[in-house]
Amino acid sequence: MSEILVDVKNLSKEYKRGGETLIVLDDLNLEIPKQDFLALMGPSGSGKSTLLNLIGGLDTPSSGSVSINGERIDQMNSKQLSNWRAGNVGFIFQFYNLLPVLTAQKNIELPLLLTNLSSSERKKHVETALSIVGLSDRSGHKPSELSGGQQQRVAIARALVSDPDILVCDEPTGDLDRNTATDILNLLKSLNEDHGKTILMVTHDPAAADSAKRSLHLDKGKLTT
Amino acid sequence: MKYWIIILAALKRKKWRTGLTISSLVIAFLLFGLLRSVAVIFTEDVDLSGDDRLVVASKYSIIDSMPISYLQRIKGIEGVEIVAHQDWFGGTYIDRANFFPKWPVPPKEFLDIYEEFKISDQHKEAFISTRTGMIAGQKIIDRFGWKIGDRIPIIGDIYFLNDGTNLWEFDLVGTFIDSENPGNEDQVFLNYKYFDEAREEMRRGVVGNFIVKLSDKNDGPRVAKEIDAMFANSMDETKTSTEKAYQQMFASQIGDIGFIMNAILAAVFFTILLVTGNTMSQSIRERTSELAVFKTIGFSDMTVMNLVLIESLVLCIIGALLGLGITALMMPALSEMVSVSLGEISLDVSVILSGLGIAIITAFISGFPPALGAMRLKVVDALKKD
């Protein structure tokens, strides 16, 4: 059996709204082995994005634990979580979230600014990431000069460039047409199979979920399959 | 610094807005540079040493005159080399728009003291020997197209002729230049002897102030003290100071100029604070999702806050440097304009440093609220989809 990368135990997340307590995740347990490609599906409000944020270290649980590679990230403070995210996780969003005034190359370089790499080393890493996503010839283009699919590839390269163990994708094809979405999913598959990246993807799209090695469904804060 | 690309990206995001904000700052710091440079003259401490000329004026008001008999008594003080005097004549040449200072002076003593006024021996001699003589700075000559030998009419408004009329006429007998301070060429000097004899009898025998040339400039404090002590408890007590201090007093007749200028600057910077604060807040609001991305990829809350503060600082420092730079370029022309009444002014290092200090404070105050907001920004909330 593969080594466990993500180990979620008795995870709960609650929000207080006025006088009410809203339970978003309810005593959830999940193990994700290394090099897995897991699709999380479920209706709106089922807690998919919340689970993604907790595993990605963007949020902290109300109770339970989240261990990534043996590290308890639920016990980290804000600064420790920032440092952890910088080196261990790459995020891919539905709307790319690229800086519009920076070129593709500079957008991809952003996570590396937090490292001690020299300018030339950073450039080398960026070139590698660009070649993986097939955009070496678009490095000097700004987001407005790229198509939606190309922008998402730049966002994937930005998530990859610091060589994280896990890629966290929130509806990565939600803003793309079918053909472009297929290209992006193939790229994610390739990152999983050829580059050994563990991928956790939230999606509404069954076709996108089919690209993953396995799918899980969430409903009302609980895993149903 | 590797984070420059982020700072520049933020500033380049809305070039027009950044440009307009920097322009506001440039104008504010230009005003600051100009007004502070002038205000320094009114607020700096007066040092009686280091200047070989002193001005003796009435203790209570510079518009009060003193008896000319003081001249001989001042001359008798040890360390005094030459004593001259001058009066503010006022008056109008043809039209009020043609304003320039006119000073009745004793020609020889005055020109012996003011060696920086370069005048030919022939013109100097003519000024000394011509009872109705006038010499004019080269700028005045050029401005009105006067020629040596011209008779210049001046309508008196402070001083009338003894017959009750006020049309004075002077003979232009010479011209002078002051290459060190061309602003001094914007005035004329009249022969005091004629002025005193021709004016109303009841006003004769007095002068506006005395100018004392010292043998040794280090004697300034002692000589000033002796002069003032000599006339203490008399009808016309004196106050002796350097030329610079006298110019301060002269210009301060219209009010506390230092205070007025500082008040204007305070208003300007308060407005700038609001402008910059608004720009920064708006800019940060528009970039909420970008800031969230920074945090997502590992930038700490403090780093994000510092990036916003540095952005504000860069904006203010660029504005300050450009504004103060333009001030430096304009300073020679401004100095020339005001040198007759205020003396030479320059962009002092203290003004530059205080300008940069204000830029830093402005950046901090205007940048802190949005920076704090950026620091507290919750990634999960900021990235929530519509």
mmCIF file of N, CA, C and O in Angstrom, chain B residues 129-211:
data_model
loop_
_atom_site.group_PDB
_atom_site.id
_atom_site.type_symbol
_atom_site.label_atom_id
_atom_site.label_comp_id
_atom_site.label_asym_id
_atom_site.label_seq_id
_atom_site.Cartn_x
_atom_site.Cartn_y
_atom_site.Cartn_z
ATOM 1 N N SER B 129 28.797 113.277 -6.265
ATOM 2 C CA SER B 129 28.826 114.720 -6.474
ATOM 3 C C SER B 129 27.511 115.309 -7.002
ATOM 4 O O SER B 129 27.353 116.525 -7.041
ATOM 5 N N THR B 130 26.577 114.484 -7.409
ATOM 6 C CA THR B 130 25.325 115.018 -7.949
ATOM 7 C C THR B 130 24.260 115.025 -6.851
ATOM 8 O O THR B 130 23.879 113.977 -6.342
ATOM 9 N N ARG B 131 23.808 116.193 -6.513
ATOM 10 C CA ARG B 131 22.860 116.343 -5.407
ATOM 11 C C ARG B 131 21.569 115.553 -5.661
ATOM 12 O O ARG B 131 21.034 114.899 -4.779
ATOM 13 N N THR B 132 21.081 115.590 -6.884
ATOM 14 C CA THR B 132 19.838 114.866 -7.211
ATOM 15 C C THR B 132 20.150 113.498 -7.841
ATOM 16 O O THR B 132 19.319 112.910 -8.530
ATOM 17 N N GLY B 133 21.337 113.000 -7.584
ATOM 18 C CA GLY B 133 21.787 111.757 -8.253
ATOM 19 C C GLY B 133 21.032 110.504 -7.833
ATOM 20 O O GLY B 133 20.548 110.362 -6.713
ATOM 21 N N MET B 134 20.978 109.624 -8.780
ATOM 22 C CA MET B 134 20.377 108.301 -8.548
ATOM 23 C C MET B 134 21.233 107.274 -9.273
ATOM 24 O O MET B 134 21.694 107.549 -10.387
ATOM 25 N N ILE B 135 21.480 106.136 -8.642
ATOM 26 C CA ILE B 135 22.074 105.021 -9.390
ATOM 27 C C ILE B 135 21.059 103.880 -9.371
ATOM 28 O O ILE B 135 20.319 103.704 -8.403
ATOM 29 N N ALA B 136 21.049 103.120 -10.457
ATOM 30 C CA ALA B 136 20.064 102.039 -10.569
ATOM 31 C C ALA B 136 20.762 100.732 -10.916
ATOM 32 O O ALA B 136 21.780 100.723 -11.629
ATOM 33 N N GLY B 137 20.233 99.660 -10.417
ATOM 34 C CA GLY B 137 20.743 98.329 -10.770
ATOM 35 C C GLY B 137 20.514 98.060 -12.249
ATOM 36 O O GLY B 137 19.568 98.593 -12.840
ATOM 37 N N GLN B 138 21.376 97.222 -12.801
ATOM 38 C CA GLN B 138 21.306 96.963 -14.238
ATOM 39 C C GLN B 138 19.936 96.401 -14.655
ATOM 40 O O GLN B 138 19.438 96.682 -15.750
ATOM 41 N N LYS B 139 19.331 95.620 -13.763
ATOM 42 C CA LYS B 139 18.036 95.042 -14.120
ATOM 43 C C LYS B 139 16.958 96.113 -14.280
ATOM 44 O O LYS B 139 16.074 96.011 -15.139
ATOM 45 N N ILE B 140 17.053 97.148 -13.435
ATOM 46 C CA ILE B 140 16.097 98.256 -13.536
ATOM 47 C C ILE B 140 16.323 99.018 -14.846
ATOM 48 O O ILE B 140 15.371 99.373 -15.560
ATOM 49 N N ILE B 141 17.599 99.233 -15.135
ATOM 50 C CA ILE B 141 17.950 99.940 -16.381
ATOM 51 C C ILE B 141 17.367 99.192 -17.585
ATOM 52 O O ILE B 141 16.749 99.783 -18.472
ATOM 53 N N ASP B 142 17.570 97.859 -17.557
ATOM 54 C CA ASP B 142 17.085 97.050 -18.680
ATOM 55 C C ASP B 142 15.556 97.038 -18.721
ATOM 56 O O ASP B 142 14.951 97.069 -19.790
ATOM 57 N N ARG B 143 14.950 96.989 -17.533
ATOM 58 C CA ARG B 143 13.494 96.877 -17.452
ATOM 59 C C ARG B 143 12.787 98.107 -18.030
ATOM 60 O O ARG B 143 11.797 97.986 -18.751
ATOM 61 N N PHE B 144 13.343 99.282 -17.706
ATOM 62 C CA PHE B 144 12.648 100.505 -18.143
ATOM 63 C C PHE B 144 13.333 101.212 -19.313
ATOM 64 O O PHE B 144 12.852 102.242 -19.771
ATOM 65 N N GLY B 145 14.447 100.642 -19.755
ATOM 66 C CA GLY B 145 15.159 101.247 -20.886
ATOM 67 C C GLY B 145 15.753 102.603 -20.566
ATOM 68 O O GLY B 145 15.842 103.486 -21.429
ATOM 69 N N TRP B 146 16.150 102.803 -19.313
ATOM 70 C CA TRP B 146 16.735 104.084 -18.917
ATOM 71 C C TRP B 146 18.140 104.242 -19.496
ATOM 72 O O TRP B 146 18.844 103.258 -19.746
ATOM 73 N N LYS B 147 18.536 105.506 -19.620
ATOM 74 C CA LYS B 147 19.904 105.806 -20.053
ATOM 75 C C LYS B 147 20.507 106.795 -19.050
ATOM 76 O O LYS B 147 19.781 107.587 -18.426
ATOM 77 N N ILE B 148 21.824 106.723 -18.925
ATOM 78 C CA ILE B 148 22.501 107.675 -18.034
ATOM 79 C C ILE B 148 22.159 109.093 -18.519
ATOM 80 O O ILE B 148 22.213 109.382 -19.712
ATOM 81 N N GLY B 149 21.832 109.953 -17.587
ATOM 82 C CA GLY B 149 21.447 111.323 -17.951
ATOM 83 C C GLY B 149 19.939 111.520 -17.925
ATOM 84 O O GLY B 149 19.457 112.660 -17.943
ATOM 85 N N ASP B 150 19.191 110.421 -17.893
ATOM 86 C CA ASP B 150 17.726 110.545 -17.851
ATOM 87 C C ASP B 150 17.295 111.171 -16.525
ATOM 88 O O ASP B 150 17.925 110.964 -15.480
ATOM 89 N N ARG B 151 16.225 111.900 -16.591
ATOM 90 C CA ARG B 151 15.635 112.445 -15.356
ATOM 91 C C ARG B 151 14.448 111.535 -15.006
ATOM 92 O O ARG B 151 13.527 111.351 -15.799
ATOM 93 N N ILE B 152 14.503 110.938 -13.839
ATOM 94 C CA ILE B 152 13.507 109.919 -13.461
ATOM 95 C C ILE B 152 12.496 110.534 -12.486
ATOM 96 O O ILE B 152 12.862 110.942 -11.378
ATOM 97 N N PRO B 153 11.234 110.567 -12.872
ATOM 98 C CA PRO B 153 10.212 111.110 -11.972
ATOM 99 C C PRO B 153 9.677 110.021 -11.019
ATOM 100 O O PRO B 153 9.381 108.913 -11.446
ATOM 101 N N ILE B 154 9.581 110.359 -9.768
ATOM 102 C CA ILE B 154 9.015 109.425 -8.785
ATOM 103 C C ILE B 154 7.924 110.176 -8.005
ATOM 104 O O ILE B 154 8.179 111.262 -7.472
ATOM 105 N N ILE B 155 6.768 109.567 -7.948
ATOM 106 C CA ILE B 155 5.679 110.178 -7.165
ATOM 107 C C ILE B 155 5.798 109.687 -5.731
ATOM 108 O O ILE B 155 5.702 108.484 -5.467
ATOM 109 N N GLY B 156 6.034 110.638 -4.826
ATOM 110 C CA GLY B 156 6.212 110.268 -3.425
ATOM 111 C C GLY B 156 4.899 109.911 -2.750
ATOM 112 O O GLY B 156 3.876 110.560 -2.989
ATOM 113 N N ASP B 157 4.896 108.877 -1.945
ATOM 114 C CA ASP B 157 3.693 108.558 -1.182
ATOM 115 C C ASP B 157 3.967 108.570 0.322
ATOM 116 O O ASP B 157 3.062 108.773 1.120
ATOM 117 N N ILE B 158 5.226 108.394 0.690
ATOM 118 C CA ILE B 158 5.585 108.519 2.112
ATOM 119 C C ILE B 158 6.164 109.917 2.354
ATOM 120 O O ILE B 158 5.810 110.603 3.301
ATOM 121 N N TYR B 159 7.061 110.310 1.443
ATOM 122 C CA TYR B 159 7.755 111.587 1.595
ATOM 123 C C TYR B 159 7.285 112.592 0.547
ATOM 124 O O TYR B 159 7.240 112.278 -0.650
ATOM 125 N N PHE B 160 6.955 113.799 1.041
ATOM 126 C CA PHE B 160 6.550 114.890 0.155
ATOM 127 C C PHE B 160 7.659 115.939 0.129
ATOM 128 O O PHE B 160 8.469 116.025 1.056
ATOM 129 N N LEU B 161 7.669 116.714 -0.928
ATOM 130 C CA LEU B 161 8.616 117.836 -0.981
ATOM 131 C C LEU B 161 8.148 118.916 -0.014
ATOM 132 O O LEU B 161 6.978 118.939 0.387
ATOM 133 N N ASN B 162 9.054 119.783 0.339
ATOM 134 C CA ASN B 162 8.729 120.798 1.352
ATOM 135 C C ASN B 162 7.610 121.738 0.900
ATOM 136 O O ASN B 162 6.920 122.330 1.726
ATOM 137 N N ASP B 163 7.439 121.862 -0.429
ATOM 138 C CA ASP B 163 6.366 122.750 -0.905
ATOM 139 C C ASP B 163 5.011 122.049 -0.936
ATOM 140 O O ASP B 163 4.029 122.571 -1.447
ATOM 141 N N GLY B 164 4.971 120.824 -0.444
ATOM 142 C CA GLY B 164 3.696 120.109 -0.358
ATOM 143 C C GLY B 164 3.377 119.247 -1.560
ATOM 144 O O GLY B 164 2.423 118.460 -1.524
ATOM 145 N N THR B 165 4.191 119.382 -2.626
ATOM 146 C CA THR B 165 3.959 118.514 -3.798
ATOM 147 C C THR B 165 4.677 117.182 -3.583
ATOM 148 O O THR B 165 5.478 117.037 -2.651
ATOM 149 N N ASN B 166 4.402 116.254 -4.485
ATOM 150 C CA ASN B 166 5.037 114.939 -4.285
ATOM 151 C C ASN B 166 5.719 114.389 -5.537
ATOM 152 O O ASN B 166 5.966 113.199 -5.629
ATOM 153 N N LEU B 167 5.986 115.241 -6.501
ATOM 154 C CA LEU B 167 6.699 114.762 -7.691
ATOM 155 C C LEU B 167 8.198 115.000 -7.520
ATOM 156 O O LEU B 167 8.696 116.118 -7.660
ATOM 157 N N TRP B 168 8.883 113.946 -7.214
ATOM 158 C CA TRP B 168 10.340 114.007 -7.048
ATOM 159 C C TRP B 168 10.979 113.741 -8.406
ATOM 160 O O TRP B 168 10.449 112.954 -9.190
ATOM 161 N N GLU B 169 12.134 114.342 -8.633
ATOM 162 C CA GLU B 169 12.868 114.053 -9.872
ATOM 163 C C GLU B 169 14.325 113.812 -9.522
ATOM 164 O O GLU B 169 14.936 114.579 -8.780
ATOM 165 N N PHE B 170 14.836 112.726 -10.070
ATOM 166 C CA PHE B 170 16.233 112.356 -9.807
ATOM 167 C C PHE B 170 16.950 112.181 -11.134
ATOM 168 O O PHE B 170 16.352 111.782 -12.145
ATOM 169 N N ASP B 171 18.270 112.463 -11.081
ATOM 170 C CA ASP B 171 19.082 112.316 -12.299
ATOM 171 C C ASP B 171 19.818 110.981 -12.253
ATOM 172 O O ASP B 171 20.576 110.716 -11.299
ATOM 173 N N LEU B 172 19.580 110.180 -13.270
ATOM 174 C CA LEU B 172 20.265 108.892 -13.321
ATOM 175 C C LEU B 172 21.719 109.122 -13.708
ATOM 176 O O LEU B 172 22.001 109.534 -14.830
ATOM 177 N N VAL B 173 22.619 108.867 -12.759
ATOM 178 C CA VAL B 173 24.037 109.173 -13.017
ATOM 179 C C VAL B 173 24.899 107.915 -13.056
ATOM 180 O O VAL B 173 26.086 107.981 -13.365
ATOM 181 N N GLY B 174 24.309 106.776 -12.741
ATOM 182 C CA GLY B 174 25.145 105.571 -12.755
ATOM 183 C C GLY B 174 24.328 104.311 -12.654
ATOM 184 O O GLY B 174 23.129 104.325 -12.359
ATOM 185 N N THR B 175 25.038 103.238 -12.900
ATOM 186 C CA THR B 175 24.398 101.915 -12.802
ATOM 187 C C THR B 175 25.367 100.960 -12.116
ATOM 188 O O THR B 175 26.588 101.169 -12.148
ATOM 189 N N PHE B 176 24.806 99.950 -11.498
ATOM 190 C CA PHE B 176 25.678 98.971 -10.821
ATOM 191 C C PHE B 176 25.172 97.564 -11.108
ATOM 192 O O PHE B 176 24.015 97.368 -11.494
ATOM 193 N N ILE B 177 26.086 96.630 -10.905
ATOM 194 C CA ILE B 177 25.682 95.218 -11.039
ATOM 195 C C ILE B 177 26.105 94.477 -9.770
ATOM 196 O O ILE B 177 26.984 94.939 -9.034
ATOM 197 N N ASP B 178 25.449 93.359 -9.510
ATOM 198 C CA ASP B 178 25.852 92.479 -8.416
ATOM 199 C C ASP B 178 25.780 91.064 -8.964
ATOM 200 O O ASP B 178 24.729 90.421 -8.937
ATOM 201 N N SER B 179 26.913 90.610 -9.526
ATOM 202 C CA SER B 179 26.881 89.314 -10.210
ATOM 203 C C SER B 179 26.639 88.150 -9.249
ATOM 204 O O SER B 179 26.129 87.106 -9.642
ATOM 205 N N GLU B 180 27.006 88.346 -7.973
ATOM 206 C CA GLU B 180 26.783 87.277 -6.984
ATOM 207 C C GLU B 180 25.296 87.096 -6.710
ATOM 208 O O GLU B 180 24.823 85.999 -6.517
ATOM 209 N N ASN B 181 24.595 88.228 -6.661
ATOM 210 C CA ASN B 181 23.180 88.194 -6.332
ATOM 211 C C ASN B 181 22.424 89.179 -7.225
ATOM 212 O O ASN B 181 22.133 90.304 -6.814
ATOM 213 N N PRO B 182 22.110 88.748 -8.444
ATOM 214 C CA PRO B 182 21.489 89.666 -9.415
ATOM 215 C C PRO B 182 20.183 90.278 -8.920
ATOM 216 O O PRO B 182 19.767 91.319 -9.422
ATOM 217 N N GLY B 183 19.557 89.653 -7.923
ATOM 218 C CA GLY B 183 18.319 90.212 -7.377
ATOM 219 C C GLY B 183 18.539 91.605 -6.816
ATOM 220 O O GLY B 183 17.624 92.440 -6.788
ATOM 221 N N ASN B 184 19.751 91.899 -6.363
ATOM 222 C CA ASN B 184 20.059 93.220 -5.812
ATOM 223 C C ASN B 184 20.048 94.320 -6.881
ATOM 224 O O ASN B 184 20.060 95.501 -6.548
ATOM 225 N N GLU B 185 20.069 93.899 -8.134
ATOM 226 C CA GLU B 185 20.069 94.898 -9.208
ATOM 227 C C GLU B 185 18.657 95.438 -9.467
ATOM 228 O O GLU B 185 18.447 96.243 -10.356
ATOM 229 N N ASP B 186 17.731 94.953 -8.673
ATOM 230 C CA ASP B 186 16.342 95.355 -8.873
ATOM 231 C C ASP B 186 15.965 96.507 -7.935
ATOM 232 O O ASP B 186 14.873 96.528 -7.382
ATOM 233 N N GLN B 187 16.867 97.434 -7.700
ATOM 234 C CA GLN B 187 16.592 98.550 -6.796
ATOM 235 C C GLN B 187 17.416 99.778 -7.221
ATOM 236 O O GLN B 187 18.340 99.651 -8.021
ATOM 237 N N VAL B 188 17.029 100.928 -6.661
ATOM 238 C CA VAL B 188 17.786 102.145 -6.972
ATOM 239 C C VAL B 188 18.188 102.828 -5.660
ATOM 240 O O VAL B 188 17.556 102.625 -4.623
ATOM 241 N N PHE B 189 19.256 103.623 -5.743
ATOM 242 C CA PHE B 189 19.716 104.385 -4.582
ATOM 243 C C PHE B 189 19.732 105.872 -4.947
ATOM 244 O O PHE B 189 20.117 106.250 -6.056
ATOM 245 N N LEU B 190 19.293 106.665 -3.979
ATOM 246 C CA LEU B 190 19.159 108.113 -4.191
ATOM 247 C C LEU B 190 20.114 108.830 -3.249
ATOM 248 O O LEU B 190 20.448 108.292 -2.182
ATOM 249 N N ASN B 191 20.511 110.015 -3.632
ATOM 250 C CA ASN B 191 21.418 110.771 -2.773
ATOM 251 C C ASN B 191 20.638 111.309 -1.562
ATOM 252 O O ASN B 191 19.705 112.098 -1.706
ATOM 253 N N TYR B 192 21.044 110.874 -0.392
ATOM 254 C CA TYR B 192 20.315 111.230 0.832
ATOM 255 C C TYR B 192 20.293 112.735 1.059
ATOM 256 O O TYR B 192 19.309 113.295 1.558
ATOM 257 N N LYS B 193 21.410 113.370 0.681
ATOM 258 C CA LYS B 193 21.529 114.793 0.974
ATOM 259 C C LYS B 193 20.382 115.580 0.337
ATOM 260 O O LYS B 193 19.737 116.417 0.973
ATOM 261 N N TYR B 194 20.125 115.279 -0.932
ATOM 262 C CA TYR B 194 19.032 115.965 -1.625
ATOM 263 C C TYR B 194 17.691 115.579 -1.011
ATOM 264 O O TYR B 194 16.835 116.421 -0.744
ATOM 265 N N PHE B 195 17.536 114.275 -0.772
ATOM 266 C CA PHE B 195 16.282 113.764 -0.197
ATOM 267 C C PHE B 195 15.982 114.476 1.119
ATOM 268 O O PHE B 195 14.848 114.933 1.366
ATOM 269 N N ASP B 196 17.018 114.610 1.955
ATOM 270 C CA ASP B 196 16.783 115.192 3.287
ATOM 271 C C ASP B 196 16.491 116.692 3.195
ATOM 272 O O ASP B 196 15.628 117.205 3.905
ATOM 273 N N GLU B 197 17.200 117.371 2.295
ATOM 274 C CA GLU B 197 17.005 118.813 2.182
ATOM 275 C C GLU B 197 15.675 119.171 1.522
ATOM 276 O O GLU B 197 15.065 120.187 1.843
ATOM 277 N N ALA B 198 15.243 118.290 0.613
ATOM 278 C CA ALA B 198 14.036 118.621 -0.144
ATOM 279 C C ALA B 198 12.750 118.204 0.535
ATOM 280 O O ALA B 198 11.682 118.730 0.236
ATOM 281 N N ARG B 199 12.826 117.270 1.426
ATOM 282 C CA ARG B 199 11.580 116.787 2.026
ATOM 283 C C ARG B 199 11.031 117.791 3.044
ATOM 284 O O ARG B 199 11.715 118.760 3.398
ATOM 285 N N GLU B 200 9.855 117.506 3.531
ATOM 286 C CA GLU B 200 9.205 118.413 4.479
ATOM 287 C C GLU B 200 10.138 118.690 5.652
ATOM 288 O O GLU B 200 10.756 117.754 6.188
ATOM 289 N N GLU B 201 10.190 119.929 6.043
ATOM 290 C CA GLU B 201 11.160 120.370 7.046
ATOM 291 C C GLU B 201 11.038 119.588 8.353
ATOM 292 O O GLU B 201 12.025 119.189 8.964
ATOM 293 N N MET B 202 9.805 119.329 8.726
ATOM 294 C CA MET B 202 9.580 118.655 10.002
ATOM 295 C C MET B 202 10.077 117.202 10.028
ATOM 296 O O MET B 202 10.222 116.616 11.087
ATOM 297 N N ARG B 203 10.341 116.683 8.851
ATOM 298 C CA ARG B 203 10.775 115.276 8.816
ATOM 299 C C ARG B 203 12.264 115.139 8.559
ATOM 300 O O ARG B 203 12.764 114.025 8.367
ATOM 301 N N ARG B 204 12.953 116.236 8.529
ATOM 302 C CA ARG B 204 14.383 116.189 8.196
ATOM 303 C C ARG B 204 15.227 115.714 9.384
ATOM 304 O O ARG B 204 14.783 115.747 10.529
ATOM 305 N N GLY B 205 16.456 115.300 9.062
ATOM 306 C CA GLY B 205 17.422 114.976 10.116
ATOM 307 C C GLY B 205 17.235 113.609 10.764
ATOM 308 O O GLY B 205 17.830 113.330 11.799
ATOM 309 N N VAL B 206 16.439 112.795 10.122
ATOM 310 C CA VAL B 206 16.285 111.439 10.666
ATOM 311 C C VAL B 206 16.550 110.418 9.554
ATOM 312 O O VAL B 206 16.475 110.747 8.368
ATOM 313 N N VAL B 207 16.841 109.193 9.993
ATOM 314 C CA VAL B 207 17.073 108.108 9.018
ATOM 315 C C VAL B 207 16.304 106.864 9.463
ATOM 316 O O VAL B 207 15.950 106.712 10.635
ATOM 317 N N GLY B 208 16.107 105.962 8.497
ATOM 318 C CA GLY B 208 15.374 104.729 8.783
ATOM 319 C C GLY B 208 16.206 103.743 9.586
ATOM 320 O O GLY B 208 15.771 103.193 10.598
ATOM 321 N N ASN B 209 17.420 103.523 9.120
ATOM 322 C CA ASN B 209 18.332 102.649 9.859
ATOM 323 C C ASN B 209 19.763 102.940 9.476
ATOM 324 O O ASN B 209 20.026 103.591 8.455
ATOM 325 N N PHE B 210 20.664 102.490 10.322
ATOM 326 C CA PHE B 210 22.090 102.660 10.052
ATOM 327 C C PHE B 210 22.675 101.316 9.652
ATOM 328 O O PHE B 210 22.254 100.262 10.166
ATOM 329 N N ILE B 211 23.659 101.386 8.760
ATOM 330 C CA ILE B 211 24.388 100.167 8.388
ATOM 331 C C ILE B 211 25.819 100.360 8.866
ATOM 332 O O ILE B 211 26.457 101.383 8.560
#
